[in-house]
Amino acid sequence: MRVLIVLIFVTLLSACSSAPSQSLSSGKSPSLSNTSETKNQLLQMHREWKGAPYRLGGMSKKGIDCSGFVLLTFQSRFGRQLPRTTAQQRELGKSVSKSQLRAGDLVFFKTGWSTRHVGIYISDSQFLHASTSQGVMISSLNNSYWKQKYWLSRRL
């Protein structure tokens, strides 16, 4: 019983931070500098993945976690290799203020004592992410939950 409790606790602590990392590409994708094209690519990704369920450590439409979804989005839409975990993705690029967000910026949230969540900013306070409750979806930074949990943003 004690082992089960420890396993559950470790799983909760790791949240969107599971699986080994992958290499980071040093080159910038031209499409990320084009805000309109970036937004279109993110909306297309949403159309293709909408409702795909959340699964910790998942990397497919049968189940995907937040950092895995960010990794796959940047890989498939922008030709960029990102690290696998939220903690590693948080180290990328440069810090950007919430008021200066543009399409393609990563937005991070503190969703628990040690859990973190990541999504991709689209525009107009909207971001794309793999939600634990509703799967892949678009949410608003102005939503009371996300507004309270917002932590930081990074530009790649």
Coordinates of C-alpha atoms in Angstrom, one line a residue:
M1 CA 0.0 0.0 0.0
R2 CA 2.8 2.4 0.9
V3 CA 4.5 1.7 -2.5
L4 CA 1.2 2.6 -4.3
I5 CA 0.9 5.9 -2.4
V6 CA 4.5 6.8 -3.3
L7 CA 3.9 6.0 -7.0
I8 CA 0.7 8.1 -7.0
F9 CA 2.6 11.0 -5.3
V10 CA 5.5 10.8 -7.8
T11 CA 3.1 10.8 -10.7
L12 CA 1.3 13.8 -9.5
L13 CA 4.5 15.7 -8.9
S14 CA 5.8 15.0 -12.4
A15 CA 2.5 16.0 -14.2
C16 CA 3.6 17.3 -17.7
S17 CA 7.2 16.5 -17.1
S18 CA 7.6 12.9 -18.0
A19 CA 9.7 10.9 -20.5
P20 CA 13.2 11.4 -21.7
S21 CA 14.3 14.6 -23.5
Q22 CA 15.0 15.0 -27.2
S23 CA 17.6 17.2 -28.8
L24 CA 17.1 20.9 -29.3
S25 CA 17.4 22.4 -32.7
S26 CA 19.5 25.5 -32.8
G27 CA 18.0 26.9 -36.0
K28 CA 15.1 29.3 -36.1
S29 CA 12.1 28.5 -38.3
P30 CA 11.2 31.4 -40.6
S31 CA 7.5 30.6 -40.1
L32 CA 7.7 31.5 -36.4
S33 CA 8.7 35.1 -37.3
N34 CA 5.5 35.4 -39.4
T35 CA 2.8 35.9 -36.8
S36 CA -0.1 35.3 -39.2
E37 CA 1.4 32.1 -40.6
T38 CA 2.2 30.9 -37.1
K39 CA -1.3 31.5 -36.0
N40 CA -2.7 29.6 -39.0
Q41 CA -0.4 26.7 -38.3
L42 CA -1.5 26.6 -34.7
L43 CA -5.2 26.7 -35.6
Q44 CA -4.7 23.9 -38.1
M45 CA -3.0 21.8 -35.4
H46 CA -6.0 22.5 -33.2
R47 CA -8.4 21.3 -35.9
E48 CA -6.4 18.1 -36.4
W49 CA -6.0 17.3 -32.6
K50 CA -9.1 18.9 -31.0
G51 CA -10.4 16.7 -28.2
A52 CA -7.5 14.3 -28.3
P53 CA -7.5 13.1 -24.6
Y54 CA -4.9 14.0 -22.1
R55 CA -2.6 11.1 -21.0
L56 CA 0.5 11.7 -18.9
G57 CA 3.6 10.7 -21.0
G58 CA 1.4 10.3 -24.1
M59 CA 2.6 11.2 -27.6
S60 CA -0.4 10.3 -29.9
K61 CA -4.0 11.2 -30.6
K62 CA -4.9 8.3 -28.3
G63 CA -3.5 10.4 -25.4
I64 CA -1.0 13.2 -25.1
D65 CA 0.3 15.5 -22.3
C66 CA 0.9 19.2 -22.5
S67 CA 4.7 19.1 -23.1
G68 CA 4.3 16.3 -25.6
F69 CA 1.7 18.3 -27.5
V70 CA 4.0 21.4 -27.6
L71 CA 6.9 19.2 -28.8
L72 CA 4.8 17.6 -31.6
T73 CA 3.3 20.9 -32.6
F74 CA 6.7 22.6 -33.0
Q75 CA 8.1 19.5 -34.7
S76 CA 5.3 19.0 -37.3
R77 CA 4.4 22.7 -37.9
F78 CA 7.7 24.5 -37.6
G79 CA 10.4 21.9 -38.1
R80 CA 11.8 22.6 -34.6
Q81 CA 13.0 20.0 -32.1
L82 CA 12.1 20.9 -28.5
P83 CA 12.9 19.1 -25.3
R84 CA 10.3 16.7 -24.0
T85 CA 9.5 18.1 -20.6
T86 CA 7.8 21.2 -19.3
A87 CA 10.8 22.0 -17.1
Q88 CA 13.2 21.7 -20.1
Q89 CA 10.9 23.8 -22.4
R90 CA 10.8 26.5 -19.7
E91 CA 14.5 27.0 -20.3
L92 CA 14.2 27.8 -24.0
G93 CA 14.3 31.2 -25.7
K94 CA 13.9 34.4 -23.9
S95 CA 11.4 35.7 -21.4
V96 CA 8.6 37.7 -22.7
S97 CA 5.9 39.7 -20.8
K98 CA 2.3 38.6 -20.9
S99 CA 1.4 41.9 -22.5
Q100 CA 3.9 41.3 -25.4
L101 CA 2.9 37.8 -26.3
R102 CA 2.7 36.8 -30.0
A103 CA 1.7 33.6 -31.8
G104 CA 4.1 30.8 -31.1
D105 CA 5.2 31.9 -27.7
L106 CA 5.1 29.3 -24.9
V107 CA 3.0 30.1 -21.9
F108 CA 3.6 28.3 -18.6
F109 CA 1.4 27.8 -15.6
K110 CA 1.9 26.7 -12.0
T111 CA -1.0 24.3 -11.6
G112 CA 0.0 22.8 -8.3
W113 CA 2.6 22.7 -5.6
S114 CA 5.2 21.3 -8.0
T115 CA 3.3 20.8 -11.2
R116 CA 3.6 22.9 -14.3
H117 CA 1.6 23.2 -17.5
V118 CA 2.6 24.6 -20.9
G119 CA 0.7 25.8 -23.9
I120 CA 1.3 27.8 -27.1
Y121 CA 0.0 31.3 -27.5
I122 CA -2.2 31.9 -30.6
S123 CA -3.4 35.5 -30.3
D124 CA -6.1 37.6 -28.5
S125 CA -5.3 36.0 -25.1
Q126 CA -6.0 32.5 -26.6
F127 CA -3.6 29.6 -26.2
L128 CA -3.5 26.0 -27.5
H129 CA -2.8 23.1 -25.1
A130 CA -3.5 19.6 -24.0
S131 CA -5.9 20.1 -21.0
T132 CA -6.1 17.4 -18.4
S133 CA -9.8 17.7 -18.3
Q134 CA -10.8 18.2 -21.9
G135 CA -7.8 17.2 -24.0
V136 CA -6.4 19.3 -26.8
M137 CA -8.2 22.6 -26.8
I138 CA -8.0 26.4 -27.0
S139 CA -8.3 28.3 -23.8
S140 CA -8.2 31.9 -22.7
L141 CA -5.6 33.5 -20.6
N142 CA -8.4 35.6 -19.2
N143 CA -10.3 32.5 -17.9
S144 CA -10.3 32.8 -14.1
Y145 CA -8.5 29.5 -13.7
W146 CA -5.7 30.2 -16.2
K147 CA -5.4 33.8 -15.1
Q148 CA -4.7 32.7 -11.5
K149 CA -2.2 30.0 -12.6
Y150 CA -0.3 32.0 -15.2
W151 CA 3.5 31.8 -14.4
L152 CA 5.7 33.0 -17.3
S153 CA 6.1 33.1 -21.1
R154 CA 9.1 32.3 -23.4
R155 CA 9.7 33.3 -27.0
L156 CA 11.7 30.8 -29.1

